[in-house]
Coordinates of C-alpha atoms and ligand atoms in Angstrom, one line a residue:
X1 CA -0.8 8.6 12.1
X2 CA -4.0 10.1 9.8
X3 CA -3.9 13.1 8.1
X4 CA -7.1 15.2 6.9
X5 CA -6.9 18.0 4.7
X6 CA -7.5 21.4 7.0
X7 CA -10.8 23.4 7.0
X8 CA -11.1 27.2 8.1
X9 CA -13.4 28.0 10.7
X10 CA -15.9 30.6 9.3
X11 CA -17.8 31.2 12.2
X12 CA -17.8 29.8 16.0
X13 CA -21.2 29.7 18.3
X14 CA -20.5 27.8 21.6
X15 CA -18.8 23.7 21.2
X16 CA -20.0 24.2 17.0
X17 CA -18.1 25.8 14.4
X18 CA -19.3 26.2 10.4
X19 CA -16.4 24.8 8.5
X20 CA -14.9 25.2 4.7
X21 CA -13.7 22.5 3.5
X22 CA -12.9 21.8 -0.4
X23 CA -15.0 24.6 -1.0
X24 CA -18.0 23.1 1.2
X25 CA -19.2 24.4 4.9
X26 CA -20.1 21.9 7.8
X27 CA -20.7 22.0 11.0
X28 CA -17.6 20.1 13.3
X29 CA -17.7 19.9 17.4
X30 CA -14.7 22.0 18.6
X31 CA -15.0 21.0 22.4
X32 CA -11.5 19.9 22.2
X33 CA -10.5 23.3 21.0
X34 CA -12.3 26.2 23.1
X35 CA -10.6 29.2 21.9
X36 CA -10.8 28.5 18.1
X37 CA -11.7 31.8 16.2
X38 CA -13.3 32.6 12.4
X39 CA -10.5 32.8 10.1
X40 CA -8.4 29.3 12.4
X41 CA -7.2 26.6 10.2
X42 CA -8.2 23.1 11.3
X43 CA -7.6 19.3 11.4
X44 CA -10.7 17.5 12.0
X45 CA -12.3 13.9 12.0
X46 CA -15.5 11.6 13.0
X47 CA -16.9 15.5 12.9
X48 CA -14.6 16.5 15.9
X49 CA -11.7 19.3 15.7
X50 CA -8.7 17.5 16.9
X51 CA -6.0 20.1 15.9
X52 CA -5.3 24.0 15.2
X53 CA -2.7 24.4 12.3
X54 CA -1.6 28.2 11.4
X55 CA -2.2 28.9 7.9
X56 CA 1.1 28.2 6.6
X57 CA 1.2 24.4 7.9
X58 CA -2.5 24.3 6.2
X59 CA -0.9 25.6 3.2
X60 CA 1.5 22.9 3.4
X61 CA -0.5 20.3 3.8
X62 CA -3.2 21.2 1.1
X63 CA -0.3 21.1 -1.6
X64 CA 0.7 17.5 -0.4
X65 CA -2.3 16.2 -1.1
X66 CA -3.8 18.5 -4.0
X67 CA -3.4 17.4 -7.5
X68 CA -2.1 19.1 -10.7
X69 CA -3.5 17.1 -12.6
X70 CA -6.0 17.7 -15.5
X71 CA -7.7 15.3 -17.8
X72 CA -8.0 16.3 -21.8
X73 CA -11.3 14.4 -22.4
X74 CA -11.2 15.0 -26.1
X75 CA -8.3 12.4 -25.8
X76 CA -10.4 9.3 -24.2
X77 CA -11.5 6.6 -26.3
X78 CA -15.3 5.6 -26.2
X79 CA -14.2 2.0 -25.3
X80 CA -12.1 3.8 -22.4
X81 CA -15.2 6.1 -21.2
X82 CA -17.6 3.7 -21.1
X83 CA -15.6 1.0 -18.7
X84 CA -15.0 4.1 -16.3
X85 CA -18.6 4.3 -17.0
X86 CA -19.0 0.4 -16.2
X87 CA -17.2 0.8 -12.9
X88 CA -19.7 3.0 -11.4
X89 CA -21.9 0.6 -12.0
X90 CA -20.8 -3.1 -11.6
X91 CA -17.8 -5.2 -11.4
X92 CA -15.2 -4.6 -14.8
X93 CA -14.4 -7.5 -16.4
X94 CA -11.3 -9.3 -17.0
X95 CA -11.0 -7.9 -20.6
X96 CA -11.9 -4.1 -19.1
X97 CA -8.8 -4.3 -16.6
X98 CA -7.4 -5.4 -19.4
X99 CA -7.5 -2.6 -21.4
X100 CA -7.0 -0.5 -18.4
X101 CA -3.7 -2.0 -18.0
X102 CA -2.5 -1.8 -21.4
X103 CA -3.7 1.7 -23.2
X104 CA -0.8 3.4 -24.3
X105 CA -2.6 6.6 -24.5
X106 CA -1.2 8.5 -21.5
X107 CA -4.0 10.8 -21.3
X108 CA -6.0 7.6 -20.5
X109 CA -3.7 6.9 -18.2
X110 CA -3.8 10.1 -16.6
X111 CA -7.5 9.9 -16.5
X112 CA -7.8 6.5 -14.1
X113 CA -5.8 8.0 -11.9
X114 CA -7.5 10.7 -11.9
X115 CA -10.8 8.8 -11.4
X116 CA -9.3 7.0 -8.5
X117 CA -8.2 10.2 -6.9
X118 CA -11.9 11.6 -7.5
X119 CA -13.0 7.9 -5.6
X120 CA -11.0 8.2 -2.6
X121 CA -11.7 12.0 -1.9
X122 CA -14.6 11.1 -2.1
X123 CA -15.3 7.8 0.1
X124 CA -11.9 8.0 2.5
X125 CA -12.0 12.0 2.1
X126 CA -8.4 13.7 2.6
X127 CA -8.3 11.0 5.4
X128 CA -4.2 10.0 4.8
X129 CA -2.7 7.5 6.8
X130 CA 1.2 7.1 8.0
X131 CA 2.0 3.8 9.6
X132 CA 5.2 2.6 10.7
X133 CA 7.1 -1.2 10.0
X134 CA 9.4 -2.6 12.3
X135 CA 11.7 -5.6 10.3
X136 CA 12.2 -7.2 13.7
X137 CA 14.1 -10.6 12.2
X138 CA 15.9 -11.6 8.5
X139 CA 15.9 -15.1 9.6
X140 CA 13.4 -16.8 7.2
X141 CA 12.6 -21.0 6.6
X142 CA 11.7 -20.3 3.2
X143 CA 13.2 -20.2 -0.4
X144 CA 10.9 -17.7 -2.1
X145 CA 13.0 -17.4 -5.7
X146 CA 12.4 -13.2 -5.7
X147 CA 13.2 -12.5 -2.1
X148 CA 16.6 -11.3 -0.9
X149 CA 16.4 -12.5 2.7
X150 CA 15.4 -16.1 1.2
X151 CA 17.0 -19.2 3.5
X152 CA 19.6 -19.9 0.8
X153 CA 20.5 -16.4 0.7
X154 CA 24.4 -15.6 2.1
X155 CA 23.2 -12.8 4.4
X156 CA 23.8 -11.9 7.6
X157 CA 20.9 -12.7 9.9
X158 CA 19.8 -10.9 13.0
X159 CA 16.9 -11.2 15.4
X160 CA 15.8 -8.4 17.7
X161 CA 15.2 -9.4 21.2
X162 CA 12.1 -9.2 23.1
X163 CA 12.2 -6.2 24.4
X164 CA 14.1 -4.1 21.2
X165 CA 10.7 -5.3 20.0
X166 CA 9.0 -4.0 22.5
X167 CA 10.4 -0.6 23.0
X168 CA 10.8 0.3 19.0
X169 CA 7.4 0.0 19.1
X170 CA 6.9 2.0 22.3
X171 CA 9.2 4.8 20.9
X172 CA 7.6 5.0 17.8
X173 CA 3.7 5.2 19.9
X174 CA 5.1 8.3 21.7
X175 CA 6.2 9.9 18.4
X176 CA 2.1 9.6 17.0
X177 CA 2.4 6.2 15.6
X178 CA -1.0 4.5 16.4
X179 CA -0.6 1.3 13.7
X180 CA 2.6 -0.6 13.2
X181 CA 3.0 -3.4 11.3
X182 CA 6.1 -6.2 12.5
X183 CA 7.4 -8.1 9.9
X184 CA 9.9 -11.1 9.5
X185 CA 10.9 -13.8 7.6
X186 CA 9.1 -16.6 8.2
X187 CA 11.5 -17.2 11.8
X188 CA 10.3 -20.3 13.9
X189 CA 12.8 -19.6 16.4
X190 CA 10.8 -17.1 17.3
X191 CA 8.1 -18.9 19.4
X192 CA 4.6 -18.1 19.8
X193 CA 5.1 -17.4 23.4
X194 CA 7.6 -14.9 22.6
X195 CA 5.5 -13.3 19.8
X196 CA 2.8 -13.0 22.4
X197 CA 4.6 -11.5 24.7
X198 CA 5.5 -8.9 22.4
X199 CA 1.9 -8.4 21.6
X200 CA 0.7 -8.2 25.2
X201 CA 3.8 -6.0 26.6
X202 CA 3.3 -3.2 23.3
X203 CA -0.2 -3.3 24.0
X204 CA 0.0 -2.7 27.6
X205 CA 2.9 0.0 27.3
X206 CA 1.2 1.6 23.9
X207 CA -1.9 2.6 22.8
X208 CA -1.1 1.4 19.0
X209 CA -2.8 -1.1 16.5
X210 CA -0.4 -4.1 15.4
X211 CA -0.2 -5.5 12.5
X212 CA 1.7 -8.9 12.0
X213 CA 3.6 -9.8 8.4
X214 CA 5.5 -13.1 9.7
X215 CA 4.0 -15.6 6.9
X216 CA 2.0 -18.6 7.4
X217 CA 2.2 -19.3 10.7
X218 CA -0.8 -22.3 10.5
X219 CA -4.0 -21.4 12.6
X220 CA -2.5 -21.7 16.3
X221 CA -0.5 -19.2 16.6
X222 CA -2.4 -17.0 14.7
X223 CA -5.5 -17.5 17.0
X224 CA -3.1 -16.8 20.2
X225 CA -1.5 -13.6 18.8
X226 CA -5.0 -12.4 18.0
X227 CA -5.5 -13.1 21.8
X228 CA -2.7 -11.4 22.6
X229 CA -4.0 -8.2 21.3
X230 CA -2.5 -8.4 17.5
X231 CA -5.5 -6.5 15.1
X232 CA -4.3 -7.1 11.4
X233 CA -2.2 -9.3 9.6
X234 CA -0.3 -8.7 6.4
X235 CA -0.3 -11.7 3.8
X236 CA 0.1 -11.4 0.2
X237 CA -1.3 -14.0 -2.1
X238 CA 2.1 -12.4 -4.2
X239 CA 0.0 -13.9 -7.9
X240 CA -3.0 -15.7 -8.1
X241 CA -1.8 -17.7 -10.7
X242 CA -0.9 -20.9 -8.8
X243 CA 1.6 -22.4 -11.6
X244 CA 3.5 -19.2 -11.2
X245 CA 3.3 -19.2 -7.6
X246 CA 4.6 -23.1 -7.5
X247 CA 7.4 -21.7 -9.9
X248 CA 8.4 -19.2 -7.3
X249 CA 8.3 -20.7 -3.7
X250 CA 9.9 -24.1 -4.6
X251 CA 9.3 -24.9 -0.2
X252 CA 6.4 -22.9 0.1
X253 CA 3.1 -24.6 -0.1
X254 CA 0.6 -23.9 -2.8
X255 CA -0.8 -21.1 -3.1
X256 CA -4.0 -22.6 -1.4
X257 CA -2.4 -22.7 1.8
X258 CA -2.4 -18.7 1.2
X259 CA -6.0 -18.9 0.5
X260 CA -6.8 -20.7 3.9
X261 CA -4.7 -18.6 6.1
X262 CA -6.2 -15.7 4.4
X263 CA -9.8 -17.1 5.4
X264 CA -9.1 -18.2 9.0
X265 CA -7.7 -15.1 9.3
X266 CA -10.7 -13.2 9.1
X267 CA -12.5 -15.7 10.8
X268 CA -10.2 -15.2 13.7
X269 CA -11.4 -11.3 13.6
X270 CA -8.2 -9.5 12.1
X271 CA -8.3 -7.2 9.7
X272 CA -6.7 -8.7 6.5
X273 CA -4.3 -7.0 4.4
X274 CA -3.4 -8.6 1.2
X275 CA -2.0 -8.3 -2.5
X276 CA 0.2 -9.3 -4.8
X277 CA 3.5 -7.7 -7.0
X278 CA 3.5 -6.8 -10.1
X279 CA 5.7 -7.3 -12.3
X280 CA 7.5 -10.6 -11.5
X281 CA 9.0 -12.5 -14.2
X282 CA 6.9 -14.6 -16.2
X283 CA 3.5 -12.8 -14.8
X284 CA 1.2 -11.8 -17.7
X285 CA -1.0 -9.0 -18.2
X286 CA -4.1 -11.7 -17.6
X287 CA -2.8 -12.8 -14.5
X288 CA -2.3 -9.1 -13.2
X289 CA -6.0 -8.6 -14.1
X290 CA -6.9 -11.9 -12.5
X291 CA -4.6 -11.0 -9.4
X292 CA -7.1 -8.0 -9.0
X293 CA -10.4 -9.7 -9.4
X294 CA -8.9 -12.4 -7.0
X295 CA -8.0 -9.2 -4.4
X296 CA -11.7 -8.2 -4.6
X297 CA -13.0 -11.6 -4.4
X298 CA -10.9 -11.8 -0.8
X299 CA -12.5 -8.5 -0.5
X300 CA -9.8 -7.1 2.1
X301 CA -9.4 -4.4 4.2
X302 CA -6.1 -2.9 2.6
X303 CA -4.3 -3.6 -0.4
X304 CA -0.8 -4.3 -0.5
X305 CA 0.8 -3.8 -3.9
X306 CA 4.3 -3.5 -4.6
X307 CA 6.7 -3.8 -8.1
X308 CA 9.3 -7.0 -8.1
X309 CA 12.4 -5.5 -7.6
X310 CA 15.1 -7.9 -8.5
X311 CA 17.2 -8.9 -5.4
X312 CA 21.6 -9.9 -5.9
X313 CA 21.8 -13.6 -4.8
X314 CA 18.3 -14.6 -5.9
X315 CA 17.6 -17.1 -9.2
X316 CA 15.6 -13.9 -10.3
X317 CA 18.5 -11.5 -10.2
X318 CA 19.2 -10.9 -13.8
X319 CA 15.0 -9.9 -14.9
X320 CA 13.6 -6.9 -15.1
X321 CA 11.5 -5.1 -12.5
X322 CA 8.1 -4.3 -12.6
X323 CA 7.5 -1.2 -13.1
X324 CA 6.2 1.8 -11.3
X325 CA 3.4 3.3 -14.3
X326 CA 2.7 -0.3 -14.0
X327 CA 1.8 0.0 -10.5
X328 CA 0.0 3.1 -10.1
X329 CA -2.3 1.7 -13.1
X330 CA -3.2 -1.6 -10.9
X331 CA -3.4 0.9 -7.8
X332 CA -5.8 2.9 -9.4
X333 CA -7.7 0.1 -10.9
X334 CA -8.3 -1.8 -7.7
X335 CA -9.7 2.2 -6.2
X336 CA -12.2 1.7 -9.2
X337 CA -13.3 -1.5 -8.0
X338 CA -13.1 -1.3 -3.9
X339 CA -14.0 2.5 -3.3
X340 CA -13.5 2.0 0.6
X341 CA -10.5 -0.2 0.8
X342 CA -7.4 1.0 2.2
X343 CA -4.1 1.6 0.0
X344 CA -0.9 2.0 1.0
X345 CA 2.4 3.5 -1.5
X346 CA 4.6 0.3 -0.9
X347 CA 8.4 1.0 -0.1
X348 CA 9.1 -0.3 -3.3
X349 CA 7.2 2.0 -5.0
X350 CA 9.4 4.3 -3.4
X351 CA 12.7 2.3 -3.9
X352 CA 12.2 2.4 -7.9
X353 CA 10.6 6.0 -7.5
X354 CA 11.9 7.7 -4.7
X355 CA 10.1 9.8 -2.7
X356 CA 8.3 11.4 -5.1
X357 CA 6.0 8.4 -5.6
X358 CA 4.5 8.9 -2.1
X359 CA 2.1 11.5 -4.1
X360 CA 2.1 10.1 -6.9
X361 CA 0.4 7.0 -5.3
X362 CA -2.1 9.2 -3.5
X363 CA -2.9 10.7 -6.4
X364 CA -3.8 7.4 -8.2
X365 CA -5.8 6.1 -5.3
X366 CA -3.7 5.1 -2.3
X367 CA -4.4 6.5 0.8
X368 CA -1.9 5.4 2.9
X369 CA 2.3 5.5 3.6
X370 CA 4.5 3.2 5.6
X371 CA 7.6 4.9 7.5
X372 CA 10.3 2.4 8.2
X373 CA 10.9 1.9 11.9
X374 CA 13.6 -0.5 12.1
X375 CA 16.1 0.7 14.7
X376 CA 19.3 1.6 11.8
X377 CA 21.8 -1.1 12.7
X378 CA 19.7 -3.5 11.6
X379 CA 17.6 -2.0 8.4
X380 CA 20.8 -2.6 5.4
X381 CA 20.2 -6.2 6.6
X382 CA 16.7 -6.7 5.9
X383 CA 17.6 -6.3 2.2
X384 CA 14.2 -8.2 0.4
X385 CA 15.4 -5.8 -2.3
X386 CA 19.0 -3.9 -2.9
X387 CA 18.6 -0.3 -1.7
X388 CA 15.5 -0.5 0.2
X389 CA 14.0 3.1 0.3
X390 CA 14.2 4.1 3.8
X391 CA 13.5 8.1 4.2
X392 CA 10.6 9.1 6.3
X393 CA 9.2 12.6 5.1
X394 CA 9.5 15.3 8.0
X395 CA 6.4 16.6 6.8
X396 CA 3.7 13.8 6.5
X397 CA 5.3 12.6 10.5
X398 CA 4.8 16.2 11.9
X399 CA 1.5 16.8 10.6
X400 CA -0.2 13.2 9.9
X401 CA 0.9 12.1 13.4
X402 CA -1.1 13.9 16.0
X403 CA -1.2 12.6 19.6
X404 CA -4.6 11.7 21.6
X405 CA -7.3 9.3 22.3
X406 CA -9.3 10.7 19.7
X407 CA -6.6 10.3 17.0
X408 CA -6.7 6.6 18.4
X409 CA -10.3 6.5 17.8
X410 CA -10.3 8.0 14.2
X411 CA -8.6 4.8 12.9
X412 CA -10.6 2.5 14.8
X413 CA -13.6 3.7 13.5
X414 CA -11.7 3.3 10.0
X415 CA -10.4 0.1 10.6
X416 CA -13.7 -1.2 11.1
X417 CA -13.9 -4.4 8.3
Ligands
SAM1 N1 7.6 -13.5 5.6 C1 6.5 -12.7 5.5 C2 5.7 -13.1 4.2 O1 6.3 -13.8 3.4 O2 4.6 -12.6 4.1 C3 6.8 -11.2 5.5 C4 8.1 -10.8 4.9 S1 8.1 -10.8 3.1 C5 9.8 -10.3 2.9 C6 7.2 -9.4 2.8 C7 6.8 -9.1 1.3 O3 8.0 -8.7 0.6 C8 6.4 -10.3 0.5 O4 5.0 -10.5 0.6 C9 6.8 -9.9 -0.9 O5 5.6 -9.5 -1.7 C10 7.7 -8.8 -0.8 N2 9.0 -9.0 -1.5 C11 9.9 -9.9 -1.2 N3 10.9 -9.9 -2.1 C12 10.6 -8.9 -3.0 C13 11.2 -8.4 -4.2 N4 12.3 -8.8 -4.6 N5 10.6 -7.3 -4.8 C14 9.4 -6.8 -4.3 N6 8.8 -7.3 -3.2 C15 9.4 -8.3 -2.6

C-alpha cells in the first residue's frame, strides 16, 4: 500500500536502532523486528521498522524513487527564480502559474519539477502510496461530452453484483491493499442500501480504507455511506470555469452543485479528493491556472489530475488530448502550492505515457499510484478513454504493499485531513 525509501541499520542497542537514511542517522523502534543486525536494510514509518528488505530489494527500490535529474541554474530566468522564490513564501499568483505553465525553456521546466520533488521528500518523505480502483458499474445517467461511458454512448453496460463487489475488494485487502477507491458511472440502480451494504460487508471482511467515485449522489446517501464505513470520496470539479463546464455536461448541473457536494462532503467527515483535467478542448491556459488556485482554495486532501484523452463515440472525439509535459507542469505546480497534499499519477497519465510516467510523476511531485483492480472481464468495458492503461508494476505491489496493522496505521495517520 505505502512505500518508504529503506534505511540501513548502523547499529542496534535493545528495541532502538541508529538509522541512515538519505544520508542522515535516526533513531527508529525495531520491536517488531528483534533480530535486526548493523549492516540490515529497512522499511520504516511513524518511527517504527515494519519490514527487513536484503540489500538488493533496497537497491531496487532506491532507484524507483531516486532521480536523475539535475538542474543547470545558469539556464533560469530571474522572473523564473524569483516565483520559486515567491512560493516559499506566499501564495503565486495567477500570472506566476502562468508563466510556470507556459516557459518554453525546458531547463525551467526541469527545475519545477525538480522543486516539487525537493517538496515532497521533504514534507511526505519517500512515503509512496499504491492504491487500488475497482470500476464496479459502466452504467452512467449522465451525458458528460468527454466521457466514453456517457448515457448516449453505444456501449455495453455491466454492473457487478453485490458481493463481486465485495470480494474484489476482499481479494485485493489480502494481497496489501489497505485504500481502494470504487468507481461508477453515476448508476441509480444501484441503491443506497446496496452501496451500503457493500461498505459495511468490506469493512467487516477487510481492514481497508474506501474511497467512493460514484458522482453527485445529493447529501443522503452520502451521509449513509459515510455511516456505513466509506472514508474518502473522489469528485473532480473537472474546470473551474463554469461556462466551460456548462459546455461539457449538457445534463449535469452547474458546476455549483460540484461546489456543494464538495463542501458537505467534508462536512460529513470524508476525506475529499478532487481536481480537474487538463487539457480539454476549449480550456485556456488562465482557466488551468485558475483550476489550481480553485484546487487550493477547496484545500483537499489529494489531487486528482488527469490529461483529456479523447474517447470514440463522444462529441469530443476528433480534438486533441491534453498533454502529458502539460500535466506534470500542473502536478508540480500544485506540490509548490500544497506541500502536504496527496498526489496521485492518474491512469491517464499512464495511458498517454505508459508506464514510464509512474516516475516521471513522482519525480514532479506525486506521491501516489493507482493499480487497476477491476476483475478482467469487465475492465475493456469501462472504456472512459480508448486503451485505458491497465498494467500494475510487479515491483511497486511487492514492495509498497506490506501486510499488518501497523501498515494500516501508517496511512491513517497520513490520511488525517
Ligand atoms: N461518475 C463519477 C464522476 O463523474 O465523478 C466517477 C466516474 S468518472 C468516469 C471519473 C473521472 O473520469 C471523471 O472525473 C473525469 O475527470 C475522468 N474522465 C472521463 N472521461 C475522460 C476522458 N475522456 N479523458 C480523461 N479523463 C476522463
Amino acid at each position: 500500500m505505502c512505500l518508504t525509501i529503506p534505511a540501513r541499520v548502523v547499529s542496534v542497542s535493545g528495541k532502538l536502532a541508529d538509522v541512515l537514511e538519505n544520508g542522515e542517522e535516526r533513531a527508529i523502534d525495531i520491536s517488531l523486528l528483534p533480530r535486526l543486525k548493523a549492516g540490515d536494510w529497512i522499511l520504516h514509518t511513524v518511527g517504527l521498522a515494519i519490514k527487513k528488505v536484503s540489500p538488493k530489494d533496497a537497491r531496487e527500490i532506491i532507484e524507483l524513487l531516486e532521480s536523475s535529474r539535475k538542474v543547470n541554474n545558469s539556464s533560469l530566468s530571474d522572473k523564473f527564480k524569483r516565483i520559486l522564490q515567491a512560493s516559499k513564501v506566499r501564495e503565486l499568483s495567477r500570472e506566476e502559474i502562468s508563466y510556470l505553465l507556459q516557459t518554453d525553456n525546458p531547463e525551467e521546466v526541469n527545475a519545477l519539477h525538480s522543486e516539487a520533488n525537493t517538496i515532497r521528500k521533504a514534507y511526505l518523505k519517500e512515503f509512496i502510496c499504491v492504491h487500488g480502483i475497482i470500476e464496479f458499474s459502466n452504467i452512467c445517467a449522465k451525458d458528460c461530452y468527454y466521457c466514453g461511458i456517457r448515457s448516449e454512448s453505444n456501449v455495453k453496460r455491466y454492473r457487478m453484483s453485490v458481493s463481486e463487489v465485495v470480494s474484489t475488494a476482499a481479494k485485493a485487502a489480502e494481497r496489501g491493499y489497505k485504500l481502494l477507491v470504487l468507481q461508477s458511472g453515476e448508476d441509480s440502480l444501484f441503491n443506497d442500501e446496496e452501496l451500503e451494504e457493500i461498505v459495511r460487508e468490506i469493512k467487516r471482511r477487510s481492514r481497508v480504507f474506501i474511497f467512493l467515485s460514484i458522482g453527485e449522489r445529493g447529501y443522503e446517501s452520502y451521509k449513509r455511506l459515510r455511516k456505513a464505513g466509506a472514508s474518502g470520496v473522489l469528485l473532480r470539479f473537472e474546470t473551474s470555469n463554469s461556462q466551460l463546464f456548462k459546455e461539457l455536461h449538457p445534463e449535469g448541473k452547474d458546476l455549483d452543485n460540484r461546489f456543494s457536494h464538495l463542501s458537505f462532503l467534508k462536512e460529513l467527515g470524508y476525506f475529499i479528493a478532487t481536481g480537474f483535467m487538463v487539457g480539454l478542448p476549449g480550456q485556456t491556459i488562465e482557466d488551468m491556472a485558475n483550476d489550481i488556485l480553485t484546487l487550493k482554495n477547496l484545500n483537499p486532501g489529494m489531487a486528482s489530475i488527469g490529461p483529456f484523452i479523447p474517447s470514440p463515440e463522444t462529441p469530443l472525439s476528433d480534438k486533441a488530448s491534453g498533454s502529458t509535459d502539460m500535466t506534470l507542469r500542473v502536478m508540480a505546480i500544485i506540490r509548490l502550492m500544497m506541500k502536504n497534499v496527496r498526489i496521485p499519477v492518474t491512469t491517464a497519465m499512464e495511458t498517454i505515457g505508459g508506464a514510464g510516467m509512474r516516475k516521471e510523476g513522482l519525480m514532479a511531485g506525486g506521491n501516489a499510484m493507482m493499480f487497476n483492480l477491476t476483475p478482467p472481464r469487465y475492465r475493456r468495458l469501462y472504456q472512459i478513454y480508448p486503451d485505458k492503461f491497465y498494467q500494475r508494476d510487479r515491483r511497486w505491489e511487492r514492495y509498497a504493499l506490506f501486510q499488518g496493522k501497523e501498515s494500516y496505521r501508517m496511512l491513517e495517520e497520513r490520511l488525517r485531513p
